[in-house]
Each structure stands twice: as structure tokens, then as C-alpha cells.
Coordinates of C-alpha atoms and ligand atoms in Angstrom, one line a residue:
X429 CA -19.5 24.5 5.4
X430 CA -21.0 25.2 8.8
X431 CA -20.8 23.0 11.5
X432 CA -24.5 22.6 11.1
X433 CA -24.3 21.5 7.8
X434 CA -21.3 19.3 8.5
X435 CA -23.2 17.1 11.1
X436 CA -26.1 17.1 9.0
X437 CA -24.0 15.6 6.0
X438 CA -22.3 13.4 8.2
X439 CA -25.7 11.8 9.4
X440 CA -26.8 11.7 5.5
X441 CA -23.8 10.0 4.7
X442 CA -24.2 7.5 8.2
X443 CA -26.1 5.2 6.4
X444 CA -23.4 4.7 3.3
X445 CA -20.6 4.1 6.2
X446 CA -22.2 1.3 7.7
X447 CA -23.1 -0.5 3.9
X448 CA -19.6 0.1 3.2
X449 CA -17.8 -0.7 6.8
X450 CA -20.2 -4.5 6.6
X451 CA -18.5 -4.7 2.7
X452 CA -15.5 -4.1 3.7
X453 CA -15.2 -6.7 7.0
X454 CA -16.6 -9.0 5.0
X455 CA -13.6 -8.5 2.0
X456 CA -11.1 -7.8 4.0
X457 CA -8.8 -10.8 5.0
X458 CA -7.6 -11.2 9.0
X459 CA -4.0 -11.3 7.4
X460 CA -1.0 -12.5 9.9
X461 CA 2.1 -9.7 9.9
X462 CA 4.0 -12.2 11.3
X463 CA 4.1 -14.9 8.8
X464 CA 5.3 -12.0 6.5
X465 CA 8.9 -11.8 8.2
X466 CA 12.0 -13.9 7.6
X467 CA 12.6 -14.0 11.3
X468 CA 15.3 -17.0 10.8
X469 CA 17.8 -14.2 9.4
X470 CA 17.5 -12.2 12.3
X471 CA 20.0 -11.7 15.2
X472 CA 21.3 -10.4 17.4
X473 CA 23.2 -6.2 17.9
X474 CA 26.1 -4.9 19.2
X475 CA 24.7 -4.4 23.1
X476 CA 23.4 -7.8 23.3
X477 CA 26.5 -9.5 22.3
X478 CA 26.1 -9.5 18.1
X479 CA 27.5 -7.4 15.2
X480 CA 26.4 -3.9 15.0
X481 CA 24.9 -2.5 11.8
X482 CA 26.8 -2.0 8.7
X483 CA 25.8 -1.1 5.4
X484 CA 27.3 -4.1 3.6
X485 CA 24.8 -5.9 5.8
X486 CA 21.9 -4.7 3.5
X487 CA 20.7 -6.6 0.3
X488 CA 18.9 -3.1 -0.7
X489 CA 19.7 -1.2 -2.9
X490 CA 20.2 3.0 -1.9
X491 CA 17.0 3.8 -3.6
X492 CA 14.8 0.7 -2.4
X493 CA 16.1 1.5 1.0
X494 CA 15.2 5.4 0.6
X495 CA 11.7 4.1 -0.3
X496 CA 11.3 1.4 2.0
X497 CA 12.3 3.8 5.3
X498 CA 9.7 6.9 3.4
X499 CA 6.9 4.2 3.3
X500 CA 7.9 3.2 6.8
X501 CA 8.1 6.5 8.0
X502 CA 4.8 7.3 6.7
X503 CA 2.8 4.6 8.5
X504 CA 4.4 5.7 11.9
X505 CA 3.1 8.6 11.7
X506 CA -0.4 6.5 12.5
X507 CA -1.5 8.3 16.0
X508 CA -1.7 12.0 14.1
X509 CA -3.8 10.5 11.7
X510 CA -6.1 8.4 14.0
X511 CA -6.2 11.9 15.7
X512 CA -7.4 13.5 12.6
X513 CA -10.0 11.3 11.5
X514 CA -11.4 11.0 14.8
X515 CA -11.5 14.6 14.4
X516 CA -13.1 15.2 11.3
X517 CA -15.1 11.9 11.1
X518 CA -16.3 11.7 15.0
X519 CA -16.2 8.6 17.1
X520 CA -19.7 7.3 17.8
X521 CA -21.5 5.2 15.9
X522 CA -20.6 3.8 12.4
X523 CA -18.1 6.4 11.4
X524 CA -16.4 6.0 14.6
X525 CA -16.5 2.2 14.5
X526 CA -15.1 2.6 10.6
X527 CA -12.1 5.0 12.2
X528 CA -11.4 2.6 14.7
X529 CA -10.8 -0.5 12.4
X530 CA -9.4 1.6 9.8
X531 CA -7.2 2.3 12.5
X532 CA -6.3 -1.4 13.7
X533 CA -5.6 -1.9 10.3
X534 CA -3.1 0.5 9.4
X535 CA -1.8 -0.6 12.9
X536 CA 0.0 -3.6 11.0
X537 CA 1.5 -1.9 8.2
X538 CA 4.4 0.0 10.8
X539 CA 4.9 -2.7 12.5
X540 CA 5.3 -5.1 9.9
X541 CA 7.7 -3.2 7.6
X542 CA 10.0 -2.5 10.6
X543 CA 10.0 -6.3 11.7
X544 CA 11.3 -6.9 7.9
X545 CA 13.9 -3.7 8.2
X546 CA 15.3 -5.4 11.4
X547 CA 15.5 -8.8 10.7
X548 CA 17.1 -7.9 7.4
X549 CA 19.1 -5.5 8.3
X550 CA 17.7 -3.5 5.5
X551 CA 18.4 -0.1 7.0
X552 CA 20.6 1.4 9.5
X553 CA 18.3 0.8 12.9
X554 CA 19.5 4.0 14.8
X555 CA 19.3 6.5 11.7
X556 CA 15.7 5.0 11.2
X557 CA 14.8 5.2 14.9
X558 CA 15.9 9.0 15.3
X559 CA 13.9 9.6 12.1
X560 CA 10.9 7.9 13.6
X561 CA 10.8 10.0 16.9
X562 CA 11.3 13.1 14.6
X563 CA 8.6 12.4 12.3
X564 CA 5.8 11.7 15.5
X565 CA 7.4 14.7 17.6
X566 CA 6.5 16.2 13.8
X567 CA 3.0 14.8 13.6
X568 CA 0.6 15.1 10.7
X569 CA -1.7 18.2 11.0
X570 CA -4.1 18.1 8.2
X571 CA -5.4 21.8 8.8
X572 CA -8.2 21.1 10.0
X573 CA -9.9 20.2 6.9
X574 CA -13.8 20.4 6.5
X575 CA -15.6 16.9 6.2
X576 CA -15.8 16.9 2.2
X577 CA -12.4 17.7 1.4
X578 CA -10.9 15.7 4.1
X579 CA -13.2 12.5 2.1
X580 CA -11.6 13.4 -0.9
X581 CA -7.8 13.7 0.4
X582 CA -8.2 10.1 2.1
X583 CA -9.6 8.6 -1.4
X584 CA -6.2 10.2 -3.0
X585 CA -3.9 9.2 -0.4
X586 CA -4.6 5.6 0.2
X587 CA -4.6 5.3 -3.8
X588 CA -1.2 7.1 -3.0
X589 CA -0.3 4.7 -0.8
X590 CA -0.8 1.7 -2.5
X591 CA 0.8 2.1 -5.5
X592 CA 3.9 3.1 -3.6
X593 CA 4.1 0.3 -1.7
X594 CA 3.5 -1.7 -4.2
X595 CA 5.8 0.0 -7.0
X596 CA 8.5 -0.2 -4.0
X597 CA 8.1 -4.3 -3.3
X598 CA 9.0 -4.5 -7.1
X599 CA 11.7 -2.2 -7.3
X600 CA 13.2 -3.8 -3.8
X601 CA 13.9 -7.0 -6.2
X602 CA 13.8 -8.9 -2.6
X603 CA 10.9 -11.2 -3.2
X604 CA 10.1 -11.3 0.6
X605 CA 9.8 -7.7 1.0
X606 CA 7.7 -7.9 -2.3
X607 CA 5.2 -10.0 -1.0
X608 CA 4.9 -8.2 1.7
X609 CA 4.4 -4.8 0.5
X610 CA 1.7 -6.5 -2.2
X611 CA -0.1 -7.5 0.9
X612 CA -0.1 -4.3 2.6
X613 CA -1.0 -2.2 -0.7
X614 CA -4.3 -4.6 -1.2
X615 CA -4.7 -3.4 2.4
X616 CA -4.8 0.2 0.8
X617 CA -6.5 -0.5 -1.9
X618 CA -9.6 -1.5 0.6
X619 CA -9.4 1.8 2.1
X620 CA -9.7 3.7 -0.8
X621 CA -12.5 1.7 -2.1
X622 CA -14.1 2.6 1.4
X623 CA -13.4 6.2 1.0
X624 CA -14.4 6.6 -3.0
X625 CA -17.9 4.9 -2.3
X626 CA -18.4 7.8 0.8
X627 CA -17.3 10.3 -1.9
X628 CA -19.4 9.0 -4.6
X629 CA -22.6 9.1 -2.1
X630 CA -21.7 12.6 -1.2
X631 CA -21.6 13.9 -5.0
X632 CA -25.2 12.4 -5.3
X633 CA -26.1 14.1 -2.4
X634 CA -24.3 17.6 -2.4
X635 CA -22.6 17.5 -6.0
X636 CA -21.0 21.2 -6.2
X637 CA -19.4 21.3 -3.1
X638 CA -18.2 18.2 -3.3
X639 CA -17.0 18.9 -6.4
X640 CA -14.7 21.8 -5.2
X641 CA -13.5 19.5 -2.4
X642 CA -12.0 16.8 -5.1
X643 CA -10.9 19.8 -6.8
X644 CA -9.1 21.4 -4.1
X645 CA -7.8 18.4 -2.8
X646 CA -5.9 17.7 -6.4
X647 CA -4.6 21.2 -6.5
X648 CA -2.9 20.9 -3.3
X649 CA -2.6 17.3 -2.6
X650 CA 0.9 16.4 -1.0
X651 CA 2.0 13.2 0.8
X652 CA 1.7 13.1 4.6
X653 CA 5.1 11.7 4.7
X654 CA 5.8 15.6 3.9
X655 CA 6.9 16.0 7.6
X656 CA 9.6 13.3 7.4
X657 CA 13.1 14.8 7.7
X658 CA 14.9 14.8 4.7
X659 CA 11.4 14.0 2.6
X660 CA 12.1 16.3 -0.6
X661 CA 15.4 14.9 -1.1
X662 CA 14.0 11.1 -0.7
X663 CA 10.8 12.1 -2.9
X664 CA 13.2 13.1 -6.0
X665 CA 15.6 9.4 -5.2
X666 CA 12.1 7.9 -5.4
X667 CA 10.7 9.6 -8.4
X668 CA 14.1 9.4 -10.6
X669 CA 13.5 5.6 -9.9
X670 CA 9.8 5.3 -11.6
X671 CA 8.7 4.2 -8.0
X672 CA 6.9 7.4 -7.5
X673 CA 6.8 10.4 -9.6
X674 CA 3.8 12.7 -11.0
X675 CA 3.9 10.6 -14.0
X676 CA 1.9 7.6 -11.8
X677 CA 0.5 10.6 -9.5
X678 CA -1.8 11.5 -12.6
X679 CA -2.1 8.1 -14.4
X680 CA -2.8 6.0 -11.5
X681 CA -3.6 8.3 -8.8
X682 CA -5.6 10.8 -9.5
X683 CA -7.6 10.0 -13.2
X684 CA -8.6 6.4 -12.2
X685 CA -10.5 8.4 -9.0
X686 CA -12.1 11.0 -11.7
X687 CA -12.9 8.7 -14.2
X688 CA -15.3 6.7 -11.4
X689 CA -16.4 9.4 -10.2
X690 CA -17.7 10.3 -13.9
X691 CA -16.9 13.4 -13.0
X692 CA -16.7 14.8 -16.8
X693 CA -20.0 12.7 -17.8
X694 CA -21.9 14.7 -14.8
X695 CA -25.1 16.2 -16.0
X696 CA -27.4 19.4 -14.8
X697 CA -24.6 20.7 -12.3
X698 CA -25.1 24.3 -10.5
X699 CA -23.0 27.4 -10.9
X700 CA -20.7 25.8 -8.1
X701 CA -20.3 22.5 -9.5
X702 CA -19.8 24.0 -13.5
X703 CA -17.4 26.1 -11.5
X704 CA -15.6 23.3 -9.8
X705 CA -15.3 21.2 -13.1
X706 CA -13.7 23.2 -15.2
X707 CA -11.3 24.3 -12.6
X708 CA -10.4 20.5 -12.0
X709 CA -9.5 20.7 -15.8
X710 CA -7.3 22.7 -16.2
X711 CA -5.4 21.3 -13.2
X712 CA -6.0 18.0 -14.4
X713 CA -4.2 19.4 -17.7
X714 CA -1.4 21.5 -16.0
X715 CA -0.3 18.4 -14.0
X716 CA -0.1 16.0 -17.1
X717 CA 1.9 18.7 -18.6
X718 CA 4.2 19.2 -15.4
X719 CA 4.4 15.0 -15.4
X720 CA 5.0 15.0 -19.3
X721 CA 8.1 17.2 -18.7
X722 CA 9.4 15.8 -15.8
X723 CA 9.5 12.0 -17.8
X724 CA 11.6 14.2 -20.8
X725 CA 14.0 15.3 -18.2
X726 CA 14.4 12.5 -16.8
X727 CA 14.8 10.4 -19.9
X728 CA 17.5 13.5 -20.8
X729 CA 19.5 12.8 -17.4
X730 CA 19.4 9.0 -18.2
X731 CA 20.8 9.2 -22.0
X732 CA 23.7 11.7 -20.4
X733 CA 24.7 9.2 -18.0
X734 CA 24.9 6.4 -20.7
X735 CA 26.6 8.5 -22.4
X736 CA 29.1 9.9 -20.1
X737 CA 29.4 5.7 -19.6
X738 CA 29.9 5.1 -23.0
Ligands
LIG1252 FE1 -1.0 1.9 5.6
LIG1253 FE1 -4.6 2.7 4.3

């Protein structure tokens, strides 16, 4: 797409933004981070007169604290991607005003998570710091995506990013870190809504490209905690543990998107979007099958290790 034909579809698409930025101030609650941390269990470290950190001080378990520093992580990162929307979406007028209090938003979710990680002594403060400072120095650099596909990444990646968070508040078994990542998914859950209603009004408006962009954007979608040290080796703790694997990346990722989109229902398409489809197919097809194997595998490990128990 030109860089003509990207401001003119983001001036098409101006008039969805606004509808959709009124919708969502008026659905989205002015929530309070702070009534969502036990602050009464907090105290003091070692340099201020109190204990240092120890691991016995956690009540999480290796995996829910492996998923609760990822998803911590993640949100830090929240500068690189305020840099990238700003980039791709612009900063004037409705779409800049959407980036903005998308932005504020987000704002919460860091700051929030790490007030419960503290208080709690959840995680190990100084391993989580250093990891923090790597993962900005890191940043998130989406490639410069053009306007369509970036659209469609965002609608996958808040989706993303709400069932993790929630799926880790469950697994955590710590009711107060539970509620707290509900509250903060539903904050996700907003944002995708935000982001699928752009992409809806952009396959009425330019179907087949838009249909390569949702097609692309499956193909190669990855997390952007990708740039968090150690992130493969967390990704597989957090997968073996049915708090994230491809398994929900398919089923409640990626098909409830597709199936709104009525993607396979779409009638009088061009070359381009025919094209697209069928390409989204059979990637739709090869990543149940990759998900389908990896829930046999891991079913395989599980019955070895009961049986190397037994
Ligand atoms: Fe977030
Ligand atoms: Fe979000």
C-alpha cells in the first residue's frame, strides 16, 4: 500500500474510530489499580531495615510465577508500543486521541501487576527488575507494518493478551491475583473489540487487502513479549501448563476473530481476496494440526510422569 493510499484509508476509516473511541469511553469502567493490591502484606527489604527476598517467601507456584513476570514483562514494554501506534495510527485527531487513551489504559496494567509482585513477594524483585531494563533497552519493533496488517495484529494480540491474563489469574490459585488479572483481561477484551470493529469496517471497505493482512498476520503472528530474555523457555513452562499453548491460540485466539469477521461466509470477493481466503485456510488448518499434536505430546509426557510416579 502507498503512503497515499494509506492516509486515504485512514481518513475512510476516521469516522469508525471516533463511533468506536465514544463506545468504548462510555463501556469502559474508570477502574482503581490501587484497590486491587493487598498493600497490608507488604514491607519492608533488606536496605531499608527488612528481610531480603527469598523464595520461600512466594505463595506462587514456578509456573504461575513464570507467567505472572511474562505477562508483566509484556506490559512494560508499553513506551515501544505507544511508539508504534503513534506511528502507524498518527496522532491527530480521533485516531490519535484513541492511541492516547489506549495508551493510559494499558498504563495501569504494569503498574498494577508489579505493585501485587512486590507486595507479595511473588517474584524475586532484582531478577525481575534486570529483566525489565532488558526487555525496554530491547524494545518492541513491529517492522514497520503497513496500516492493515498492523489493525489486524492488534485485534490478535489483545485477544492474546486477555486470555493469558486471565488463564494465568486461574492457574495462580491466589484469589487476589485472580481478581486482578480478570480485571485487567476485560481491560483487553475492550481493546480488541475496538480494534475488530476497525477491522470489520476496513473489509467492507477494501475487502482483499484486508484480507491478506488477517492472513498474514496469522501466519506470522508471535507475542511481543518475544523480546523478553529467556521468553522461549518461559513460553514452553507456560504452554505445558494449559495457560497458553497453540491449542487456545487457535480455539480462542484466532477462530473466534475469523468467525466474526465471517470471513468463510464472504461473498463476490476479487482475485486478491479469493487468493487471501484460501491461503488463510490452509494455515488455519496447518495450525490446528500443529495444536492437535502438541496436546498428544503433551498428554504423552503427562502419562510418563504418572507413570514413572507410579
Ligand atoms: Fe495490557
Ligand atoms: Fe490491551
Amino acid at each position: 500500500m502507498t503512503t497515499f493510499e494509506t492516509r486515504a484509508l485512514l481518513k475512510q476509516l476516521e469516522a469508525t474510530v471516533e463511533d468506536n473511541l465514544d463506545r468504548h469511553l462510555a463501556s469502559a469502567d474508570d477502574w482503581m489499580p490501587h484497590e486491587y493490591v493487598p498493600w497490608s502484606e507488604g514491607r519492608n527489604f533488606a536496605v531499608l531495615g527488612g528481610e531480603p527476598w527469598a523464595i520461600g517467601q512466594s505463595r506462587l507456584s514456578p509456573v504461575a510465577r513464570t507467567a505472572l513476570e511474562l505477562n508483566l514483562l509484556t506490559e512494560d514494554n508499553l513506551p515501544s508500543y505507544h511508539r508504534e501506534l503513534g506511528n502507524t495510527l498518527g496522532r491527530r485527531g480521533a485516531w490519535g486521541a484513541w492511541v492516547n487513551r489506549w495508551t493510559a489504559e494499558e498504563y495501569r496494567h504494569a503498574s498494577c501487576i508489579r505493585d501485587y509482585l512486590l507486595v507479595t513477594r511473588g517474584v524475586d524483585p532484582q531478577r525481575l527488575e534486570r529483566a525489565r531494563m532488558a526487555t525496554m533497552q530491547a524494545g518492541f519493533d513491529s517492522g514497520d507494518k503497513p496500516l492493515l496488517h498492523a489493525c489486524a495484529y492488534v485485534c490478535f494480540q489483545e485477544l492474546a493478551t486477555r486470555v493469558s491474563h486471565r488463564n494465568t489469574g486461574r492457574y495462580s490459585a491466589d484469589p487476589v491475583a485472580e481478581r486482578l488479572l480478570a480485571r485487567i483481561a476485560m481491560d483487553e477484551n475492550l481493546h480488541m473489540i475496538f480494534y475488530r470493529n476497525l477491522v470489520t469496517a476496513a473489509l467492507e471497505i477494501t475487502p482483499g487487502p484486508t484480507l491478506r493482512a488477517i492472513t498474514d498476520e496469522v501466519i506470522s503472528f508471535a507475542m511481543p513479549g518475544s523480546v523478553i530474555p529467556g521468553y522461549a523457555r518461559s513460553a514452553v513452562q507456560i504452554a505445558k501448563a494449559g495457560i497458553y499453548d497453540l491449542r487456545i491460540h487457535h480455539d480462542d485466539v484466532i477462530m473466534p476473530l475469523v468467525r466474526h469477521w465471517r470471513i468463510f461466509e464472504a461473498e463476490g470477493l476479487d482475485a486478491e481476496g479469493e487468493q487471501a481466503r484460501g491461503d488463510l485456510k490452509a494455515a488455519l488448518e496447518a495450525l490446528d494440526a500443529r495444536a492437535a499434536r502438541f496436546v498428544e505430546r503433551r498428554a504423552e509426557a503427562e502419562t510418563g510422569r504418572s507413570a514413572d510416579r507410579g
